[in-house]
Tab-separated table of C-alpha atoms and ligand atoms in Angstrom:
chain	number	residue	atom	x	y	z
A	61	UNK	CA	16.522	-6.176	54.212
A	62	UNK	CA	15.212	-2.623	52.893
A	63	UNK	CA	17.474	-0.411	50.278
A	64	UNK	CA	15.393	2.091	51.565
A	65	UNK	CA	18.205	5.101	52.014
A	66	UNK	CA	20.530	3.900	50.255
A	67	UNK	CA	19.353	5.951	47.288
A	68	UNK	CA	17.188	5.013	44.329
A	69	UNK	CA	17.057	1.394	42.853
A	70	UNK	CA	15.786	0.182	39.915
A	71	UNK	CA	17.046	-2.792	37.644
A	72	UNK	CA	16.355	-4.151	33.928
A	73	UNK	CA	15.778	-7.891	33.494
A	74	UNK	CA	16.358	-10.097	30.661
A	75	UNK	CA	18.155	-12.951	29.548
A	76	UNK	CA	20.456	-12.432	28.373
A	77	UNK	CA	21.198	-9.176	29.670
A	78	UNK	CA	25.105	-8.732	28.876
A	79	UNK	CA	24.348	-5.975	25.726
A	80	UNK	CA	21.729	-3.771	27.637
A	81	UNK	CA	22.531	-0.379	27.096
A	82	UNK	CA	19.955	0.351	29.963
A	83	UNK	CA	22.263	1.037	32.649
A	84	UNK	CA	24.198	3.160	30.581
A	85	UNK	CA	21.723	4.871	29.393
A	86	UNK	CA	19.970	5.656	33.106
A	87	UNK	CA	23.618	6.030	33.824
A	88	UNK	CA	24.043	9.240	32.176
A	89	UNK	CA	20.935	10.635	33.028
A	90	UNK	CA	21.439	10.173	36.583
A	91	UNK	CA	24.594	11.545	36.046
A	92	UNK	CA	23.897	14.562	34.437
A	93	UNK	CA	20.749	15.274	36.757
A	94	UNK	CA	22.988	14.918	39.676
A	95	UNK	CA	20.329	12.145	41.347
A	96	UNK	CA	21.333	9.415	43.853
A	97	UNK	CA	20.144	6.140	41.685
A	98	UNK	CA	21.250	3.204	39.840
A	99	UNK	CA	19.952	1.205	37.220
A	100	UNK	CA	21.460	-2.552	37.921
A	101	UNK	CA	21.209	-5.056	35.188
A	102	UNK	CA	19.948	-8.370	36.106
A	103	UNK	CA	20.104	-11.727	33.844
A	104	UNK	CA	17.322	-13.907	35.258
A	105	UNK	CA	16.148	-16.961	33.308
A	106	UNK	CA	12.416	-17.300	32.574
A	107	UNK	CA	12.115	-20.001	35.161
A	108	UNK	CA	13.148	-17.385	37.804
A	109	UNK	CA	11.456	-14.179	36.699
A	110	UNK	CA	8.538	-14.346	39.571
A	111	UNK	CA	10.691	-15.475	41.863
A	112	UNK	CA	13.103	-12.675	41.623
A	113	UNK	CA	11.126	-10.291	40.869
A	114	UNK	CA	9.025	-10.592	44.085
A	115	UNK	CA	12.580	-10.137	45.731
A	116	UNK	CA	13.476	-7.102	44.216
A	117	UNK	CA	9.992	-5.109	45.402
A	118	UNK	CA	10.913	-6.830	48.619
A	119	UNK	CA	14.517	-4.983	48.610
A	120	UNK	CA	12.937	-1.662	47.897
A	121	UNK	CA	13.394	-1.512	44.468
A	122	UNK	CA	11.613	1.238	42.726
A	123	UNK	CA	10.617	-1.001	39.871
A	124	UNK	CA	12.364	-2.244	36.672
A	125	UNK	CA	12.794	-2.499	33.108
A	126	UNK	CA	11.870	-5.613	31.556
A	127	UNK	CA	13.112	-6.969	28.124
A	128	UNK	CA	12.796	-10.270	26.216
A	129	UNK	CA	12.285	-13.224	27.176
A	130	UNK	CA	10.039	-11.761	29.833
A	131	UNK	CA	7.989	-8.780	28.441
A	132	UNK	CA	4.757	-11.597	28.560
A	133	UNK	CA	5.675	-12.823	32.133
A	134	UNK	CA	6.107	-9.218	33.408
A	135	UNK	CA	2.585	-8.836	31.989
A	136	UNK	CA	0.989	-11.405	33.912
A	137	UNK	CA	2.366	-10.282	37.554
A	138	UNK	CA	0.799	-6.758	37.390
A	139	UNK	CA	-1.915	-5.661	39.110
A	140	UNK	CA	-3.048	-2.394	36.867
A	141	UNK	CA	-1.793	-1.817	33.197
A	142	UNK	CA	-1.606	1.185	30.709
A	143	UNK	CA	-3.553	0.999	27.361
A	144	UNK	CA	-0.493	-0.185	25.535
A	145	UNK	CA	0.546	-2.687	27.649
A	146	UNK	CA	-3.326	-3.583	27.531
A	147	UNK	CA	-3.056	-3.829	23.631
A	148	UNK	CA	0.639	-5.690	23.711
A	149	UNK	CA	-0.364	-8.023	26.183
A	150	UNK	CA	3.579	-7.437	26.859
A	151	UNK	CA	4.561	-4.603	29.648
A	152	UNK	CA	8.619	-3.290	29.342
A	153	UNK	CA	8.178	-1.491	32.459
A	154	UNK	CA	7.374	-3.005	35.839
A	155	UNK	CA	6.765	0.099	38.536
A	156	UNK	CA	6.576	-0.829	42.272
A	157	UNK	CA	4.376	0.678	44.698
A	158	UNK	CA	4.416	1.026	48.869
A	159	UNK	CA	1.092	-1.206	48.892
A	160	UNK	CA	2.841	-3.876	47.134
A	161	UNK	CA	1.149	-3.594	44.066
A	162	UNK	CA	2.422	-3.775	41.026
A	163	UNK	CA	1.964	-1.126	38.071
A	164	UNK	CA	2.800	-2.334	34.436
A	165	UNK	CA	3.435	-0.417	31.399
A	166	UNK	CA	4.457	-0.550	27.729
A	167	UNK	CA	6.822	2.239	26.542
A	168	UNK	CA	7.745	0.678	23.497
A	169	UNK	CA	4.857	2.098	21.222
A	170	UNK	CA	6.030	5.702	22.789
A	171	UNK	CA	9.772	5.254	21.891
A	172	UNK	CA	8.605	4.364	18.524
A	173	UNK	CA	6.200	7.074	18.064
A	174	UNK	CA	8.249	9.503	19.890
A	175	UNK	CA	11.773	8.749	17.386
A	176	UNK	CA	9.399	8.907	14.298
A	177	UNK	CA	8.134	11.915	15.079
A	178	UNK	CA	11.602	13.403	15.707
A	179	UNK	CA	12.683	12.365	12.298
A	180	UNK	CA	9.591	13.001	10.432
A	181	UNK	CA	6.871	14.583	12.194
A	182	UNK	CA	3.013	13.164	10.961
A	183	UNK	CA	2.489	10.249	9.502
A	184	UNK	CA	-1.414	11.800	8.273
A	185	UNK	CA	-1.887	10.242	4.624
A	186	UNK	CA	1.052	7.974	4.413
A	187	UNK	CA	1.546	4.296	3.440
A	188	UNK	CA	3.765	2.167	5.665
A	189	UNK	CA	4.875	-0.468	5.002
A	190	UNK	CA	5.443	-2.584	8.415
A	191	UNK	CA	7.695	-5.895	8.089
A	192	UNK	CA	7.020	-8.710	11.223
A	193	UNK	CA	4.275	-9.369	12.557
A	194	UNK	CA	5.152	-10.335	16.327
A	195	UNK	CA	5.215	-8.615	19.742
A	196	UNK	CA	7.434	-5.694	18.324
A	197	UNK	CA	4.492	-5.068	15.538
A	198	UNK	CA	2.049	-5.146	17.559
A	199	UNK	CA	3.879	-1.889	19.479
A	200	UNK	CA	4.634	-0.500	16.216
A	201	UNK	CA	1.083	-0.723	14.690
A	202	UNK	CA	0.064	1.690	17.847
A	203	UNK	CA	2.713	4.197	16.779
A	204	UNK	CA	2.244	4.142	13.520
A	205	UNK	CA	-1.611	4.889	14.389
A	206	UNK	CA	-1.334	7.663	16.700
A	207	UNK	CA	0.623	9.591	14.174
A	208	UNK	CA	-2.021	9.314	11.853
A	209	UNK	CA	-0.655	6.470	9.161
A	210	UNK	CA	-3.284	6.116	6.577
A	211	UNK	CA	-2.393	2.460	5.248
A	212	UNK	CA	0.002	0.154	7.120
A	213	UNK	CA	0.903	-3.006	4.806
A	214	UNK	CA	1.543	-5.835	7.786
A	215	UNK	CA	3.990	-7.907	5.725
A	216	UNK	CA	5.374	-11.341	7.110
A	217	UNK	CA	6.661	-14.408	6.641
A	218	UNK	CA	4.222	-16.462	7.854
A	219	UNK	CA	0.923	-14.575	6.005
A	220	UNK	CA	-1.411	-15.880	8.972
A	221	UNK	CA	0.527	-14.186	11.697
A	222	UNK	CA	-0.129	-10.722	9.977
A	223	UNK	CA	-3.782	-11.778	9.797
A	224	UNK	CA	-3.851	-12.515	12.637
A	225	UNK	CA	-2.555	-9.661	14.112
A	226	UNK	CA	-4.308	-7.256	11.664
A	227	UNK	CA	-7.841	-8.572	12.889
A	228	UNK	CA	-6.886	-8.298	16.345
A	229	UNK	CA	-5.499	-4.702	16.194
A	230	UNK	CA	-7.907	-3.126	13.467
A	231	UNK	CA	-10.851	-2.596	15.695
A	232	UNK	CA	-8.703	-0.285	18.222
A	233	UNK	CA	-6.822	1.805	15.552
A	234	UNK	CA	-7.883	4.006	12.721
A	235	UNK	CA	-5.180	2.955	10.937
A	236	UNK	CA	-5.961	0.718	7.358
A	237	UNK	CA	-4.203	-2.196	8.244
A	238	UNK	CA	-3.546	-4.372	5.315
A	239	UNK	CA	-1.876	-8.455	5.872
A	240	UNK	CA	0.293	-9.732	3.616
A	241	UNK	CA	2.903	-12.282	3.067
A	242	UNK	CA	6.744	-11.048	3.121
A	243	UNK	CA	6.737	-12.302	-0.782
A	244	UNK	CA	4.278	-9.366	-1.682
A	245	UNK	CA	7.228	-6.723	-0.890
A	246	UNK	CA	7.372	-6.232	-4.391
A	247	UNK	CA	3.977	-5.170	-5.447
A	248	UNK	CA	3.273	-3.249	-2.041
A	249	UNK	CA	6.957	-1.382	-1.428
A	250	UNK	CA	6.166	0.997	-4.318
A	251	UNK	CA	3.629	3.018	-2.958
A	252	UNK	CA	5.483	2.982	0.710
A	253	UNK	CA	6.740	6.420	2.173
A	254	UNK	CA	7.762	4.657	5.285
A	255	UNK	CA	9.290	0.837	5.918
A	256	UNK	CA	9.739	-0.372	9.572
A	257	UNK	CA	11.496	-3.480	9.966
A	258	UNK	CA	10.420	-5.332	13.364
A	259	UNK	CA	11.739	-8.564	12.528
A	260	UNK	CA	14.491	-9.882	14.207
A	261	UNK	CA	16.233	-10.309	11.101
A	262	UNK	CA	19.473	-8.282	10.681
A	263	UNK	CA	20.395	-8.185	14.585
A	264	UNK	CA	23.460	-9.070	15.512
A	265	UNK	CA	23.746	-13.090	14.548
A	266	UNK	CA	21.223	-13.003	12.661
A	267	UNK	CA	20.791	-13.204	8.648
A	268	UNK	CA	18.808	-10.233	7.335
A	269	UNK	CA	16.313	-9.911	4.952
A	270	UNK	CA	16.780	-9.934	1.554
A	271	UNK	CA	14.766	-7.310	-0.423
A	272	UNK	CA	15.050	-5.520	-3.257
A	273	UNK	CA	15.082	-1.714	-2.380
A	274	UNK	CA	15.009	-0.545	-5.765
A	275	UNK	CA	11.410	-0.753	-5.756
A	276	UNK	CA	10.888	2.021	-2.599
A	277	UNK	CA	10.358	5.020	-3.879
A	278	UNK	CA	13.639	7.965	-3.911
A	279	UNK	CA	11.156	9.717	-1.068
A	280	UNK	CA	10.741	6.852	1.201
A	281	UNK	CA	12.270	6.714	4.673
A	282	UNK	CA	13.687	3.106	5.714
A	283	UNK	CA	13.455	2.410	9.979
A	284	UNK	CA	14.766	-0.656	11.916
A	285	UNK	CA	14.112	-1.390	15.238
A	286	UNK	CA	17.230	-3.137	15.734
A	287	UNK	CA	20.260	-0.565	17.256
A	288	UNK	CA	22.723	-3.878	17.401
A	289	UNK	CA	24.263	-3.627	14.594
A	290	UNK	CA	23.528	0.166	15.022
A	291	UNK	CA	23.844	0.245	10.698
A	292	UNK	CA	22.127	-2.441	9.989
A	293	UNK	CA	22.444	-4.048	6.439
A	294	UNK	CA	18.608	-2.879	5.821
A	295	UNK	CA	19.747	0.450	6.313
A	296	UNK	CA	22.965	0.622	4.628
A	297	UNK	CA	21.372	-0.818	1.659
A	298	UNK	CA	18.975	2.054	1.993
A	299	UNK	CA	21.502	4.470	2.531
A	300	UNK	CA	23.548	2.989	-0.706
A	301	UNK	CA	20.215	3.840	-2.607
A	302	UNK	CA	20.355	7.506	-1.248
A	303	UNK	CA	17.287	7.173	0.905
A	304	UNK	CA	16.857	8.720	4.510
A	305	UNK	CA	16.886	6.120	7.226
A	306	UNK	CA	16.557	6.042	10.836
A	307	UNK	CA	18.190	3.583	13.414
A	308	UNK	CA	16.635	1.720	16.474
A	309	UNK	CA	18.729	4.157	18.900
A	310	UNK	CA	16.044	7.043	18.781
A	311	UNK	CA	13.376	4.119	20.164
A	312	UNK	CA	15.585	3.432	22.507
A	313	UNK	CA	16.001	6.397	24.102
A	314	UNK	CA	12.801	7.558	23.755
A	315	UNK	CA	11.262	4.103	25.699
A	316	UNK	CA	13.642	4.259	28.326
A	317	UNK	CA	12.704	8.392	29.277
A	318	UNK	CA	9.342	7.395	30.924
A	319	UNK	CA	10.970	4.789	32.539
A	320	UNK	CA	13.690	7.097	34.045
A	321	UNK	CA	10.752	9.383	35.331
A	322	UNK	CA	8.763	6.728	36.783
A	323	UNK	CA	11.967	5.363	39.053
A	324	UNK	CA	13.607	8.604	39.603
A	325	UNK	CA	11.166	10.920	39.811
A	326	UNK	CA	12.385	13.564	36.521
A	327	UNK	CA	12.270	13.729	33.098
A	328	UNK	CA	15.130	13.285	31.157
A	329	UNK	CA	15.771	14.699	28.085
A	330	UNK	CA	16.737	12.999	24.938
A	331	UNK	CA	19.777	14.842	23.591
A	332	UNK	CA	22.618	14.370	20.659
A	333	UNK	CA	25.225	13.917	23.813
A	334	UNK	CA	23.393	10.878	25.155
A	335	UNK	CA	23.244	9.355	21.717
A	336	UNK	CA	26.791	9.578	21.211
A	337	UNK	CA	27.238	8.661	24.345
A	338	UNK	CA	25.958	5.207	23.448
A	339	UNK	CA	26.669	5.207	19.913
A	340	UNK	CA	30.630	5.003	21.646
A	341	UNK	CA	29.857	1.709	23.266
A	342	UNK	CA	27.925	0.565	20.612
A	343	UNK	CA	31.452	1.119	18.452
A	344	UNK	CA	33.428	-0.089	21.800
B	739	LIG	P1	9.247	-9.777	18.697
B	739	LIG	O1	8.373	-9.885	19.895
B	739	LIG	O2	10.585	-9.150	18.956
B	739	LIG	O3	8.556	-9.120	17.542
B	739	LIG	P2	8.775	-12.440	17.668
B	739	LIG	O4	7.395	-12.427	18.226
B	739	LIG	O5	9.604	-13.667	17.821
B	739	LIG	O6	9.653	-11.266	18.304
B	739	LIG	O7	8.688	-12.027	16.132
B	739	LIG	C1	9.785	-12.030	15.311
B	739	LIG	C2	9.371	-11.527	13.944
B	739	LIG	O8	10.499	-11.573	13.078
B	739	LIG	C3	8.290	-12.358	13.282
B	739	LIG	O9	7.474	-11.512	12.511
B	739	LIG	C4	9.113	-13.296	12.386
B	739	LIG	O10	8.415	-13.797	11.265
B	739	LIG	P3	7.499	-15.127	11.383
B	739	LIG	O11	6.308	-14.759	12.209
B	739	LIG	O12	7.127	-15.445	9.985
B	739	LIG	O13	8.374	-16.164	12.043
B	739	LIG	C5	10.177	-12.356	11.939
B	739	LIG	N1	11.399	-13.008	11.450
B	739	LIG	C6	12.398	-13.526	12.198
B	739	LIG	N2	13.375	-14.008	11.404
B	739	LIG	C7	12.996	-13.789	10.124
B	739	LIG	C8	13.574	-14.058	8.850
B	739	LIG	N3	14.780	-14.637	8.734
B	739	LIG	N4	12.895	-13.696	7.748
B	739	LIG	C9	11.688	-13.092	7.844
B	739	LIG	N5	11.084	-12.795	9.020
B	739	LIG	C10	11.731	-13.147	10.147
């Protein structure tokens, strides 16, 4: 059986996959674009990622939207790759094409770079100050880069994973990348015009970090990746101290656009109606 007709189909697969705001999200976009689509979420557990997604290109899906546990998996089933999926070993985008190959890409690194911009433009001469050091740095390291970050502190728990990652990673970015354990926060934060938390500390269930803001500079900016909480306590701390922070909703949207254009054929357009559109069911 083909979908072929029957508009266009594309899915997003984790697991879980309950709190995707993904098909809301492509939701409104189809919507307001007036195009014949959907964007179906689908919880698949690891054991069953190949399997199903071999089914869905088989079904005439356009492609599909991958998110954790299977970023790595998705990874190892394409047959051609962009640079960032290249340098994340991870692809969040799956495309499908008529020949039956299979096109992977990373849009993470974009959303990233593309919210940061939006809220403050180049990063030329600045010190970041970058907490985690997994597959979320690694995508963050590339942002960070291409707007021109002079000094990016890696700062983790375990010190070896941010050495780790800064060897691998320094020889394709310009970039001064800098390992450190999480315990340094104190000596390195002063200097920092920029923090991005990629740890998974602070999401929803999760304990968050405990740092000592009073150290950051009144100029700094404070990011998190995570939009679930959408305030997380990282950045109402930050906004308690009066500092500027951004939330993991401009990434978000931003990752999901090329997405959007690479199953339904336009570009979308980030806009303050779509993020209150999903700041409502964040709230919900
Ligand atoms: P992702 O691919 O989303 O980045 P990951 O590879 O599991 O996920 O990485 C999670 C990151 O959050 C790691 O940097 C982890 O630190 P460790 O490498 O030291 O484990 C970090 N992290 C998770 N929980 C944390 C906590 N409670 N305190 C500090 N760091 C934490």
């Amino acid at each position: 059986m083909t979908l072929t007709g029957a508009g266009k189909i594309a899915g997003v697969v984790g697991w879980p996959i309950r709190h995707s705001l993904s098909p809301l999200l492509h939701g409104y976009w189809l919507e307001e674009l007036k195009i014949d689509g959907a964007l179906v979420p689908l919880g698949v557990p690891r054991e069953d990622f190949a399997r199903v997604i071999a089914s869905l290109q088989r079904a005439g899906f356009r492609g599909v939207n991958v998110t954790v546990p299977h970023k790595e998996a998705a990874f190892a089933l394409t047959h051609s790759r962009d640079a960032a999926a290249e340098a994340a070993g991870a692809a969040n985008l799956l495309i499908f094409h008529a020949d039956g190959r299979i096109e992977g890409r990373n849009t993470d690194a974009v959303g990233l770079r593309e919210s940061l911009r939006e809220a403050m433009g180049s990063l030329e001469g600045k010190t970041i100050l970058l907490l985690g050091a997994g597959g979320a740095a690694r995508g963050a390291l590339l942002a960070l880069n291409d707007l021109g970050a002079a000094k990016v502190h890696i700062l983790n728990r375990h010190a070896d994973k941010a050495a780790l990652l800064a060897r691998a990673l320094q020889p394709m970015v310009s970039s001064q990348l800098l390992p450190q354990s999480l315990t340094h926060w104190g000596e390195a934060a002063g200097a920092a015009d920029l923090v991005v938390n990629t740890t998974s500390a602070g999401m929803k269930g999760h304990a968050p970090l405990e740092l000592d803001l009073a150290v950051l500079r009144d100029t700094a900016t404070v990011l998190d990746i995570v939009y679930n909480p959408l305030e997380t306590q990282l950045l109402k701390q930050a906004k308690a101290r009066g500092l500027k922070t951004i939330d993991g909703l401009g990434m978000l949207m931003h990752q999901a656009a090329p997405s959007f254009e690479a199953f339904f054929g336009t570009a979308p357009e980030v806009t303050p109606g779509l993020r209150a559109h999903l700041e409502k069911a964040l709230h919900a």
